[in-house]
CSV table of N, CA, C and O and ligand atoms in Angstrom, one decimal:
chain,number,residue,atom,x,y,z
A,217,UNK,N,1.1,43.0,12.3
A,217,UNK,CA,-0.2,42.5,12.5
A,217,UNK,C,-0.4,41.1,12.0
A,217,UNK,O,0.0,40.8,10.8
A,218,UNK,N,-1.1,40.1,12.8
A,218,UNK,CA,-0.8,38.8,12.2
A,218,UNK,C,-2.2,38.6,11.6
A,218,UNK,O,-3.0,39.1,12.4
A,219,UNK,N,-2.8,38.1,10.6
A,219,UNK,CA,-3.7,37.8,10.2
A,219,UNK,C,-4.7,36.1,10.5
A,219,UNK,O,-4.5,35.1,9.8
A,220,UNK,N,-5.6,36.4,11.8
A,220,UNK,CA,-5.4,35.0,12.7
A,220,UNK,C,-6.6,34.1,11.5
A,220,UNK,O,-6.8,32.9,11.4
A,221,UNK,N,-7.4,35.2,10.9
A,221,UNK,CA,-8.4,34.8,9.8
A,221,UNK,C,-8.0,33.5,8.4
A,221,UNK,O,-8.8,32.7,7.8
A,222,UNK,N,-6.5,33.7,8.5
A,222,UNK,CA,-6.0,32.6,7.9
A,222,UNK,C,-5.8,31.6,8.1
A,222,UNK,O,-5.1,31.1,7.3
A,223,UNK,N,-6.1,30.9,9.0
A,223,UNK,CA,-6.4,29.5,9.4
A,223,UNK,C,-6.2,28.5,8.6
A,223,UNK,O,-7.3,28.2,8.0
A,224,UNK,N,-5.0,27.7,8.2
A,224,UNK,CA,-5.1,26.4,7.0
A,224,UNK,C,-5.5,25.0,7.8
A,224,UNK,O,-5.0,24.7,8.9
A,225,UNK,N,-6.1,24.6,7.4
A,225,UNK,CA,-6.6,23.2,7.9
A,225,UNK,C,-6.4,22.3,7.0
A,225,UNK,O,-6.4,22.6,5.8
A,226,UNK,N,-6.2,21.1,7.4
A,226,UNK,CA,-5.8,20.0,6.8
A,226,UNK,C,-6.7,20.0,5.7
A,226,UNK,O,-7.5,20.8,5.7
A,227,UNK,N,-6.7,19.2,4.6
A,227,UNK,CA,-7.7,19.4,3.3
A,227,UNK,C,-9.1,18.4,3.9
A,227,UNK,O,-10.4,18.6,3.9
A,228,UNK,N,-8.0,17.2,4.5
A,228,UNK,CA,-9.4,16.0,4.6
A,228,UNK,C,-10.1,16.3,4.9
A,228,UNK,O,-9.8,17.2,5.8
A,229,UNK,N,-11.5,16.2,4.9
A,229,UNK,CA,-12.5,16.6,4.9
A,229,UNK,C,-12.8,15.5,6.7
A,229,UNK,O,-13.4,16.1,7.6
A,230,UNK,N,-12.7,15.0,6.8
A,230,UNK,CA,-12.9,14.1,8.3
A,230,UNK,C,-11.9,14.9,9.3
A,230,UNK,O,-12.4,15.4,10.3
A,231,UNK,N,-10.3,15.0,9.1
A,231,UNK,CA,-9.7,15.4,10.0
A,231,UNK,C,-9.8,17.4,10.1
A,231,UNK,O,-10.2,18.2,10.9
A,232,UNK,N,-9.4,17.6,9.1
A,232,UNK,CA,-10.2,19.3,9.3
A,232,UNK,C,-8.8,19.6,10.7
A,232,UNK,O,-9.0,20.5,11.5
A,233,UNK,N,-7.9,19.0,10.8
A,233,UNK,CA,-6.9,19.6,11.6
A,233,UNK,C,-5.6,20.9,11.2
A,233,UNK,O,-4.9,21.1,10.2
A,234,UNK,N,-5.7,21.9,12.6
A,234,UNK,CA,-5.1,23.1,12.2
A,234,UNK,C,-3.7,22.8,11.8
A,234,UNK,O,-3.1,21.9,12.3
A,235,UNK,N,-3.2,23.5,10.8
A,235,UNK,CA,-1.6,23.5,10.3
A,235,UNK,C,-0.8,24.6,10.7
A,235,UNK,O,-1.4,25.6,11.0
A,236,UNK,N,0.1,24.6,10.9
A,236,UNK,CA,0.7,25.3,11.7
A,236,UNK,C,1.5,26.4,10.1
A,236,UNK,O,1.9,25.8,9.1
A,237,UNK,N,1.7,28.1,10.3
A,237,UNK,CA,1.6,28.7,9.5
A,237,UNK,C,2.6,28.0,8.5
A,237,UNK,O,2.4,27.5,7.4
A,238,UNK,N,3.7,28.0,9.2
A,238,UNK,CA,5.0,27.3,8.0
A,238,UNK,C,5.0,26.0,7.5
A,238,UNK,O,5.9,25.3,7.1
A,239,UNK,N,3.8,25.7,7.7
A,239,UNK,CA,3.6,23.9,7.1
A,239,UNK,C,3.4,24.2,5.3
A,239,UNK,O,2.6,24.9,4.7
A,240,UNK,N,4.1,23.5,4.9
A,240,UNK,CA,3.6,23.9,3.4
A,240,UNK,C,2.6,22.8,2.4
A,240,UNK,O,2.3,22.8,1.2
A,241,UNK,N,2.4,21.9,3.6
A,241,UNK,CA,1.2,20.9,2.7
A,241,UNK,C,0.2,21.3,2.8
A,241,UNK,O,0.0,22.4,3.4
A,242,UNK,N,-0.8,20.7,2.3
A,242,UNK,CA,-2.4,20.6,2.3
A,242,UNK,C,-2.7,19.8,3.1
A,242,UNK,O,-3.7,20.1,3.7
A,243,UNK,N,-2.1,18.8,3.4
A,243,UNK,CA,-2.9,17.9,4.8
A,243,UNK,C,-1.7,17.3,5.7
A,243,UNK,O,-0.6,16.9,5.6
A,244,UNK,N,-2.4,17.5,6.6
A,244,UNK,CA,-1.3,17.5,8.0
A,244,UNK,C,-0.6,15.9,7.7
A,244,UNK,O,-0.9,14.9,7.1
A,245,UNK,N,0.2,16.2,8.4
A,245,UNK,CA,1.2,14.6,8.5
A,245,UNK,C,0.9,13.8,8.9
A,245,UNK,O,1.7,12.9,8.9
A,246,UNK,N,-0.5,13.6,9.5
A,246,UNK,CA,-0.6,11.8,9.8
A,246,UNK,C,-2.0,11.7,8.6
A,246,UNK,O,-2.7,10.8,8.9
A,247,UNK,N,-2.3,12.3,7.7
A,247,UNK,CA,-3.1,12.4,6.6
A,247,UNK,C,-2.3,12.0,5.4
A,247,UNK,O,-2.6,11.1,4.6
A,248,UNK,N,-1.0,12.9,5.2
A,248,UNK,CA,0.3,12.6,4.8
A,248,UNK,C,0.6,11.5,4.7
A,248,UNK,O,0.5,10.7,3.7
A,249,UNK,N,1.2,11.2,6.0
A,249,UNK,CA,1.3,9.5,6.3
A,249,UNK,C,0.6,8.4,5.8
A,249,UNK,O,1.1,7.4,5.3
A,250,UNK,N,-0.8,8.6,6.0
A,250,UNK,CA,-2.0,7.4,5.4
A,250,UNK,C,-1.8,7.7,3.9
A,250,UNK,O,-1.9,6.8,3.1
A,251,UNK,N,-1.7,8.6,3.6
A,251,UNK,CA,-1.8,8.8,2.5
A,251,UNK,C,-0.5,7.2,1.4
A,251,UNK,O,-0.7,6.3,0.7
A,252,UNK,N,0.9,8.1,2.1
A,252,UNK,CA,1.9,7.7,1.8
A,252,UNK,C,1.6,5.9,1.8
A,252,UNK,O,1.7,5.0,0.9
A,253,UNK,N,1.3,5.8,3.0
A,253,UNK,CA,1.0,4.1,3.1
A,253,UNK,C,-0.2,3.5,2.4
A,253,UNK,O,-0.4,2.3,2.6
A,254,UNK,N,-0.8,4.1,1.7
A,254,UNK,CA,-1.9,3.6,0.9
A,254,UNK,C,-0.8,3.6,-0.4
A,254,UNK,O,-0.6,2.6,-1.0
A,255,UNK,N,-0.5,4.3,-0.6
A,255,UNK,CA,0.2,4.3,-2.3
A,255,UNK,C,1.4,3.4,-2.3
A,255,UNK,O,1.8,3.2,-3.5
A,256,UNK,N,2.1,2.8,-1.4
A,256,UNK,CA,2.9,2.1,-0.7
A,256,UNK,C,2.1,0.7,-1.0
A,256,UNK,O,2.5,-0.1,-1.9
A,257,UNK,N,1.0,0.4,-0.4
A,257,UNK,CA,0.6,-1.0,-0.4
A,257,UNK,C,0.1,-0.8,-1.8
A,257,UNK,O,0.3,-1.9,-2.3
A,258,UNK,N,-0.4,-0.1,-2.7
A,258,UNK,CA,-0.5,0.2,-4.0
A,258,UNK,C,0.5,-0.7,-5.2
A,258,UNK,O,0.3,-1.3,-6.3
A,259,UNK,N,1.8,-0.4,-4.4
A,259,UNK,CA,2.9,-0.7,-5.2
A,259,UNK,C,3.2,-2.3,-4.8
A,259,UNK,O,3.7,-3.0,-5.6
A,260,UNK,N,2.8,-2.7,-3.7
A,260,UNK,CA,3.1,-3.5,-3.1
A,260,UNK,C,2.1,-4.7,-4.3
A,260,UNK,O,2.6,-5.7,-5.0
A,261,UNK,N,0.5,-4.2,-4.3
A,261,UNK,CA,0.2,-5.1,-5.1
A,261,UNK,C,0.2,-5.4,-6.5
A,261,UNK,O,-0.3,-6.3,-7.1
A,262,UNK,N,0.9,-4.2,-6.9
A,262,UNK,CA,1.4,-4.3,-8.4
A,262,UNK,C,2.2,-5.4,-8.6
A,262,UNK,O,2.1,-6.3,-9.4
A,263,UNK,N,3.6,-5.1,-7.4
A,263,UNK,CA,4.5,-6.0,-7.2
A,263,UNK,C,4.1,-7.2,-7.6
A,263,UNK,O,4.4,-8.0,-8.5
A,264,UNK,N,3.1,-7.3,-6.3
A,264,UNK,CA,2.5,-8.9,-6.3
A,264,UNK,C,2.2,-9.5,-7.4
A,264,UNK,O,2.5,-10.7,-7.6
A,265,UNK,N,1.5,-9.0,-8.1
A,265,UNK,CA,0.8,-8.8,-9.5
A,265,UNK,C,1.3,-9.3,-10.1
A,265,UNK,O,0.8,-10.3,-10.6
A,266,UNK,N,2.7,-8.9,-10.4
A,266,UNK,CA,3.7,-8.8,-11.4
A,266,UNK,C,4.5,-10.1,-10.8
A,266,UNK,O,4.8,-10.8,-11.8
A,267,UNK,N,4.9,-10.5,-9.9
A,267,UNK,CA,5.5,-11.8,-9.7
A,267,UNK,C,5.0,-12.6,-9.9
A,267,UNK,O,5.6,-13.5,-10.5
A,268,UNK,N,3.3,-12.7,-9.2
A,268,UNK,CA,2.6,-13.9,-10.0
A,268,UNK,C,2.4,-14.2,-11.4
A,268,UNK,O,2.4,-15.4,-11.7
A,269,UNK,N,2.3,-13.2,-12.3
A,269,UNK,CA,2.4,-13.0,-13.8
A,269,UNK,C,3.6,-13.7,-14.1
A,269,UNK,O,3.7,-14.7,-14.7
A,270,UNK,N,4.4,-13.2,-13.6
A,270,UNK,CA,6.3,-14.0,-14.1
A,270,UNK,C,6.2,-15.0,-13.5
A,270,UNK,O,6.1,-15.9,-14.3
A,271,UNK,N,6.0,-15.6,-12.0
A,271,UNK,CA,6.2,-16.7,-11.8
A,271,UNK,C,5.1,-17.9,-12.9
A,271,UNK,O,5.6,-18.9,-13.3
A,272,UNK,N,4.1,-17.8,-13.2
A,272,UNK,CA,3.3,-18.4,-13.9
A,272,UNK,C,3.6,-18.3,-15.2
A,272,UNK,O,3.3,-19.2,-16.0
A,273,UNK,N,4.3,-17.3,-15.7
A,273,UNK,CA,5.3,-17.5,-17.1
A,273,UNK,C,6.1,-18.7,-16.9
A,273,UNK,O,6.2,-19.7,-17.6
A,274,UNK,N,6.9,-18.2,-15.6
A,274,UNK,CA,8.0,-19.5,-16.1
A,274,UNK,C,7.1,-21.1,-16.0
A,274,UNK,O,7.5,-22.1,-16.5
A,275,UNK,N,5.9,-20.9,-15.4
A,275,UNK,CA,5.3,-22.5,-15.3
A,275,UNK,C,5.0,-22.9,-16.5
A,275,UNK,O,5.0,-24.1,-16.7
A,276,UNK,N,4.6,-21.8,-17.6
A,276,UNK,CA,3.9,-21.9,-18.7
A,276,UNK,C,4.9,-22.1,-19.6
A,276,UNK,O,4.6,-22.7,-20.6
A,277,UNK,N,6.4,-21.6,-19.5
A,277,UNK,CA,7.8,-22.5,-20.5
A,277,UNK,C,8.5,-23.4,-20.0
A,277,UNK,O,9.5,-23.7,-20.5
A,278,UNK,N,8.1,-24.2,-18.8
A,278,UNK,CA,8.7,-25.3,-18.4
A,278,UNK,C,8.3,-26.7,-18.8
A,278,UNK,O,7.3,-27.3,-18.5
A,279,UNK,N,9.1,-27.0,-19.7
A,279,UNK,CA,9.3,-28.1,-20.2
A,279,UNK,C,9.6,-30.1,-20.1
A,279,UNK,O,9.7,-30.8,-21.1
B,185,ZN,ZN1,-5.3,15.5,8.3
């Protein structure tokens, strides 16, 4: 007997899309996805951050 009452849906509260039984996330994969690419450009501007800081070091011991 399959129990059809279990229904998982994506967590996001906007997409609310069905998961299929053997999916083992909380939010489907193109939620997943954005997700992934937000924490991605995250890093990206830390990076940035951090180069500018060093590059402006070296401006600040050049002699
Ligand atoms: Zn989703």
């Amino acid at each position: 007997m399959k129990n059809d009452s279990e229904v998982r849906v994506c967590k996001n509260k906007k997409c609310k899309k069905i998961l299929p039984v053997s999916y083992n996330h909380k939010y489907c994969e193109a939620c997943r996805n954005q997700h992934a690419q937000t924490v991605k450009k995250g890093i990206k501007i830390i990076g940035l951050f951090a180069a500018v800081v060093l590059s402006s070091e070296k401006i600040n011991h050049k002699k």
